[in-house]
Amino acid sequence: MPELPEVETTVRGLARYLEGERIARVTLNRADLRRPFPEGLVQSLTGATVTSLGRRAKYGLIHTDREQTMVFHLGMSGRWRIEPETPDKHDHLVLETGSGHMLALNDARRFGSVDMVFTPGLYQWPAFAALGPEPLGEDLTAQHLAAAFKGRAAPVKPLLLDQRIVAGLGNIYVCEALLRAGIRPDKAAGAISRKAIDRLVPEIKAVLSESIEAGGSTIRDYAQPNGELGYFAANWRVYGREAQPCRHCGTPVQRMVQGGRSTFWCAKCQK
DNA sequence: ATAGTCTCCTGCCGGC
DNA sequence: TGCCGGCAGGAGACTA
């Protein structure tokens, strides 16, 4: 499910149930996701009060009053289920708050992760230290991307999925941003003009912002027992639309595989 | 350093 | 109906 907008929407939804709340009970229903749950996770969280929530790239952050932050990643299939009416076999970690809310981290494929990190050193944590700039922040500039692309023979699309270059983009929004900027996904990154990069940066920010806004407007859905939080597929211009007309020019959308992952693009709009 | 491939895991969908 | 292959939002470990 989750790219940056989905994680952001998830965090905002969780905040309504967790911010200022004491965690009364933590239940682990298995020992691991992608990696084992951290040692002492239950003990670290139980009795702690959540001071605030946040997000870095595709990671959600649950800060506690013990200088410990629970860092979660949703992988491919992760989601939080709010007040689930019935347990699900993929509810791997369950939090119960002092005021009786129940929140279940559900992840069928278990590509996600949970870590507890010392809050004051959070951004020196190795996984975070390696991340590139937040795409919605001021650090993602055309200059930054131009420097990252310089001399690179690799196609631009897989490079934009590299979290060291931009932190938070995933397969869907990279496809969408490249379409909007009119850049071929298989163009060598180093061959992309500064002018095209100047178009790309605002389109990255726009597509992410629009998606967060759409998510925010349907945040009510998030609180439903099934915990579904969909992508806003109706707004996609190319992703998942092979052979359907490009929403800009009507030409059938193409699909190709790059690095083992599907890329959707328009041969007419993207040069 | 860079580029490309493979893998983890489960669920779903389409074809036969 | 049931089986099988292919595909899926991510990312890290490999290899050349």
XYZ file of C-alpha atoms (C1' of nucleotides) in Angstrom:
303
model
C 0.000 0.000 0.000
C 2.357 2.613 1.131
C 4.297 5.318 -0.525
C 4.879 8.649 1.119
C 1.299 9.955 0.862
C -0.147 6.761 2.279
C 2.281 6.773 5.191
C 1.519 10.432 5.842
C -2.205 9.738 5.827
C -1.684 6.743 8.092
C 0.324 8.800 10.566
C -2.292 11.546 10.655
C -4.970 8.958 11.255
C -3.007 7.256 14.014
C -2.306 10.563 15.710
C -5.981 11.003 16.486
C -5.924 7.817 18.532
C -2.426 7.914 19.970
C -1.283 11.446 20.608
C -1.113 12.075 24.346
C -2.313 8.567 25.046
C -0.725 6.064 27.338
C -0.036 2.669 25.808
C -1.705 0.270 28.184
C -0.976 -2.986 26.467
C 1.175 -4.287 23.621
C 0.617 -7.689 22.076
C 2.922 -9.396 19.605
C 1.328 -12.205 17.654
C 4.564 -13.376 16.092
C 8.257 -12.769 16.504
C 9.103 -10.937 13.293
C 8.142 -9.060 10.171
C 10.985 -8.612 7.680
C 13.236 -8.696 10.737
C 12.608 -9.817 14.283
C 10.756 -7.296 16.402
C 13.326 -5.473 18.546
C 14.276 -6.978 21.844
C 12.300 -5.447 24.680
C 9.745 -3.852 22.357
C 6.782 -4.709 24.519
C 8.509 -3.499 27.662
C 9.672 -0.283 25.985
C 6.180 0.622 24.857
C 4.011 -0.604 27.688
C 3.167 2.258 30.002
C 4.807 4.850 27.773
C 2.891 7.923 26.678
C 2.868 8.905 23.028
C 4.039 12.488 22.779
C 3.656 12.951 19.016
C 3.751 11.188 15.672
C 5.761 11.924 12.588
C 7.036 10.607 9.300
C 10.407 10.361 7.589
C 10.358 9.092 3.998
C 8.090 6.027 4.116
C 8.648 5.439 7.816
C 6.056 6.296 10.441
C 7.291 7.619 13.792
C 5.581 7.183 17.144
C 7.479 9.243 19.703
C 7.178 8.388 23.383
C 8.006 10.147 26.616
C 10.824 7.665 27.217
C 13.131 9.101 24.557
C 12.239 6.085 22.446
C 10.589 6.287 19.062
C 8.776 3.374 17.503
C 9.686 3.459 13.817
C 7.435 1.444 11.536
C 7.641 0.697 7.838
C 4.628 -0.723 6.039
C 6.531 -2.537 3.300
C 4.248 -3.553 0.471
C 1.141 -4.660 2.286
C 1.276 -3.072 5.710
C -1.543 -1.027 7.239
C -2.874 -0.083 10.630
C -6.332 -1.327 11.474
C -8.215 0.987 13.813
C -10.567 -0.576 16.314
C -10.793 -3.856 14.417
C -14.047 -5.614 15.143
C -12.552 -9.021 14.566
C -8.912 -10.068 14.720
C -7.123 -10.829 11.490
C -4.438 -13.430 11.109
C -2.050 -10.746 9.876
C -2.475 -8.448 12.885
C 1.107 -8.911 14.050
C 1.331 -6.162 16.665
C -1.590 -4.741 18.624
C -1.582 -1.588 20.756
C -4.263 -0.792 23.294
C -4.394 2.700 24.713
C -5.341 3.905 28.150
C -8.675 5.152 26.853
C -9.462 1.825 25.261
C -8.549 2.264 21.621
C -7.145 -0.720 19.805
C -4.739 -0.367 16.880
C -3.376 -3.341 14.945
C -0.372 -3.323 12.654
C -1.407 -5.689 9.884
C 0.966 -6.840 7.152
C 0.151 -9.894 5.081
C 3.454 -10.059 3.227
C 5.553 -9.017 6.216
C 7.902 -6.853 4.200
C 7.434 -4.169 6.825
C 9.495 -3.508 9.931
C 9.340 -2.115 13.441
C 12.275 -0.632 15.344
C 12.720 1.228 18.604
C 15.202 4.056 18.252
C 16.672 6.472 20.795
C 14.794 9.652 19.934
C 17.603 12.209 20.307
C 19.720 10.156 17.890
C 16.893 9.356 15.517
C 18.332 11.020 12.448
C 21.719 9.452 13.036
C 20.090 6.033 13.012
C 21.741 4.255 10.056
C 18.552 3.736 8.068
C 17.742 7.430 8.358
C 21.236 8.783 7.932
C 21.361 7.288 4.441
C 18.116 8.838 3.243
C 17.953 11.628 0.715
C 15.856 14.758 1.161
C 12.154 14.776 1.861
C 10.454 15.492 -1.450
C 7.998 17.929 0.117
C 10.679 19.833 1.972
C 12.944 22.614 0.823
C 15.923 20.315 0.410
C 14.561 18.681 -2.704
C 15.604 21.136 -5.356
C 16.402 20.915 -9.041
C 20.000 21.508 -8.080
C 19.995 18.489 -5.783
C 18.517 16.235 -8.455
C 20.844 17.560 -11.128
C 23.810 16.702 -8.930
C 22.435 13.246 -8.205
C 21.809 12.554 -11.901
C 25.111 13.919 -13.164
C 27.156 11.292 -14.956
C 24.678 8.533 -14.226
C 24.020 6.115 -17.072
C 21.183 4.378 -15.246
C 17.634 5.095 -16.370
C 16.002 7.842 -14.387
C 13.028 5.870 -13.133
C 14.912 3.343 -11.002
C 17.131 6.151 -9.721
C 14.107 8.025 -8.435
C 13.132 4.915 -6.486
C 16.498 5.035 -4.716
C 15.693 6.428 -1.277
C 19.206 7.892 -1.017
C 18.384 10.280 -3.854
C 14.832 11.200 -2.887
C 13.242 9.728 0.218
C 9.665 8.604 -0.080
C 8.931 8.090 -3.742
C 7.647 4.701 -4.818
C 6.657 3.010 -8.026
C 3.325 4.732 -8.518
C 4.306 8.320 -7.907
C 7.559 8.045 -9.839
C 5.588 6.945 -12.884
C 3.115 9.759 -12.366
C 5.746 12.446 -11.813
C 7.721 11.431 -14.909
C 4.603 11.571 -17.045
C 3.699 14.990 -15.731
C 7.211 16.256 -16.350
C 7.334 14.699 -19.843
C 10.427 12.600 -19.174
C 10.921 9.094 -20.548
C 11.424 6.620 -17.675
C 14.220 4.854 -19.538
C 16.210 7.966 -20.317
C 19.698 7.937 -18.839
C 19.557 10.166 -15.777
C 22.733 11.930 -16.776
C 21.224 12.868 -20.128
C 18.242 14.700 -18.718
C 18.348 18.427 -19.334
C 18.303 20.946 -16.540
C 15.107 22.278 -18.022
C 13.452 18.869 -17.654
C 14.696 18.557 -14.081
C 13.230 21.984 -13.416
C 9.882 20.588 -14.509
C 10.287 17.334 -12.610
C 10.838 18.721 -9.126
C 7.562 20.646 -8.887
C 5.670 17.721 -10.408
C 7.040 15.371 -7.755
C 5.892 17.760 -5.068
C 2.518 18.291 -6.733
C 1.639 14.651 -7.207
C 2.546 13.831 -3.612
C 0.706 16.836 -2.202
C -2.399 16.085 -4.215
C -2.400 12.523 -3.042
C -2.005 13.498 0.604
C -4.820 15.955 0.184
C -7.024 13.274 -1.334
C -6.092 10.937 1.508
C -6.827 13.591 4.035
C -10.240 14.155 2.601
C -11.152 10.517 3.026
C -9.441 9.983 6.337
C -12.777 8.873 7.693
C -12.305 5.682 5.687
C -9.129 5.076 7.552
C -10.953 4.708 10.823
C -13.251 2.019 9.575
C -12.832 -1.425 11.001
C -11.419 -2.920 7.833
C -8.620 -0.388 7.968
C -8.609 -0.005 4.218
C -6.675 2.956 2.983
C -6.605 2.848 -0.779
C -4.478 4.612 -3.250
C -6.422 7.156 -5.221
C -6.389 5.120 -8.356
C -8.965 7.293 -10.057
C -6.394 10.069 -10.152
C -3.602 8.070 -11.712
C -2.759 9.205 -15.200
C -0.549 6.292 -16.257
C 0.062 3.904 -13.374
C -1.767 0.608 -13.853
C -3.324 1.851 -17.096
C -1.541 -0.188 -19.756
C -3.275 0.086 -23.144
C -5.727 2.652 -21.824
C -5.616 6.166 -23.237
C -3.108 8.571 -21.765
C -5.043 11.235 -19.906
C -2.978 13.930 -21.580
C -2.992 12.879 -25.218
C -5.085 9.735 -25.632
C -2.223 7.563 -26.851
C -2.358 4.063 -25.315
C -0.277 3.857 -22.158
C 2.759 1.578 -22.396
C 4.147 -0.790 -19.805
C 7.748 -1.891 -19.496
C 9.788 -3.588 -16.805
C 12.732 -1.829 -15.186
C 14.640 -3.451 -12.389
C 11.949 -6.079 -12.183
C 9.200 -3.553 -11.616
C 6.471 -2.266 -13.883
C 6.823 1.170 -15.393
C 3.833 2.807 -17.033
C 4.423 5.652 -19.437
C 3.241 7.501 -22.530
C 5.488 7.328 -25.557
C 4.059 10.536 -26.936
C 4.121 12.709 -23.834
C 7.474 11.538 -22.478
C 10.681 12.251 -24.372
C 31.001 3.374 -7.152
C 27.455 1.783 -10.234
C 24.104 -1.155 -12.438
C 21.358 -4.931 -12.647
C 19.188 -9.322 -10.542
C 17.239 -11.886 -6.996
C 14.716 -12.559 -2.769
C 11.726 -12.164 1.218
C 5.977 -13.353 1.836
C 0.993 -13.771 0.988
C -3.058 -12.852 -1.701
C -5.520 -12.184 -5.802
C -6.729 -12.578 -10.535
C -7.029 -14.595 -15.031
C -6.505 -18.569 -17.939
C -7.108 -23.274 -18.764
C -14.399 -25.928 -9.357
C -9.425 -26.109 -8.941
C -4.782 -25.628 -10.155
C -0.969 -22.726 -11.852
C 1.503 -18.795 -13.327
C 2.064 -14.040 -12.954
C 1.833 -9.933 -10.546
C 1.646 -6.532 -6.504
C 2.706 -0.294 -3.113
C 9.592 -1.940 -0.838
C 14.168 -2.473 0.032
C 18.305 -4.867 1.067
C 21.625 -8.396 -0.308
C 23.858 -10.086 -3.897
C 26.765 -10.237 -8.505
C 29.717 -8.372 -11.970
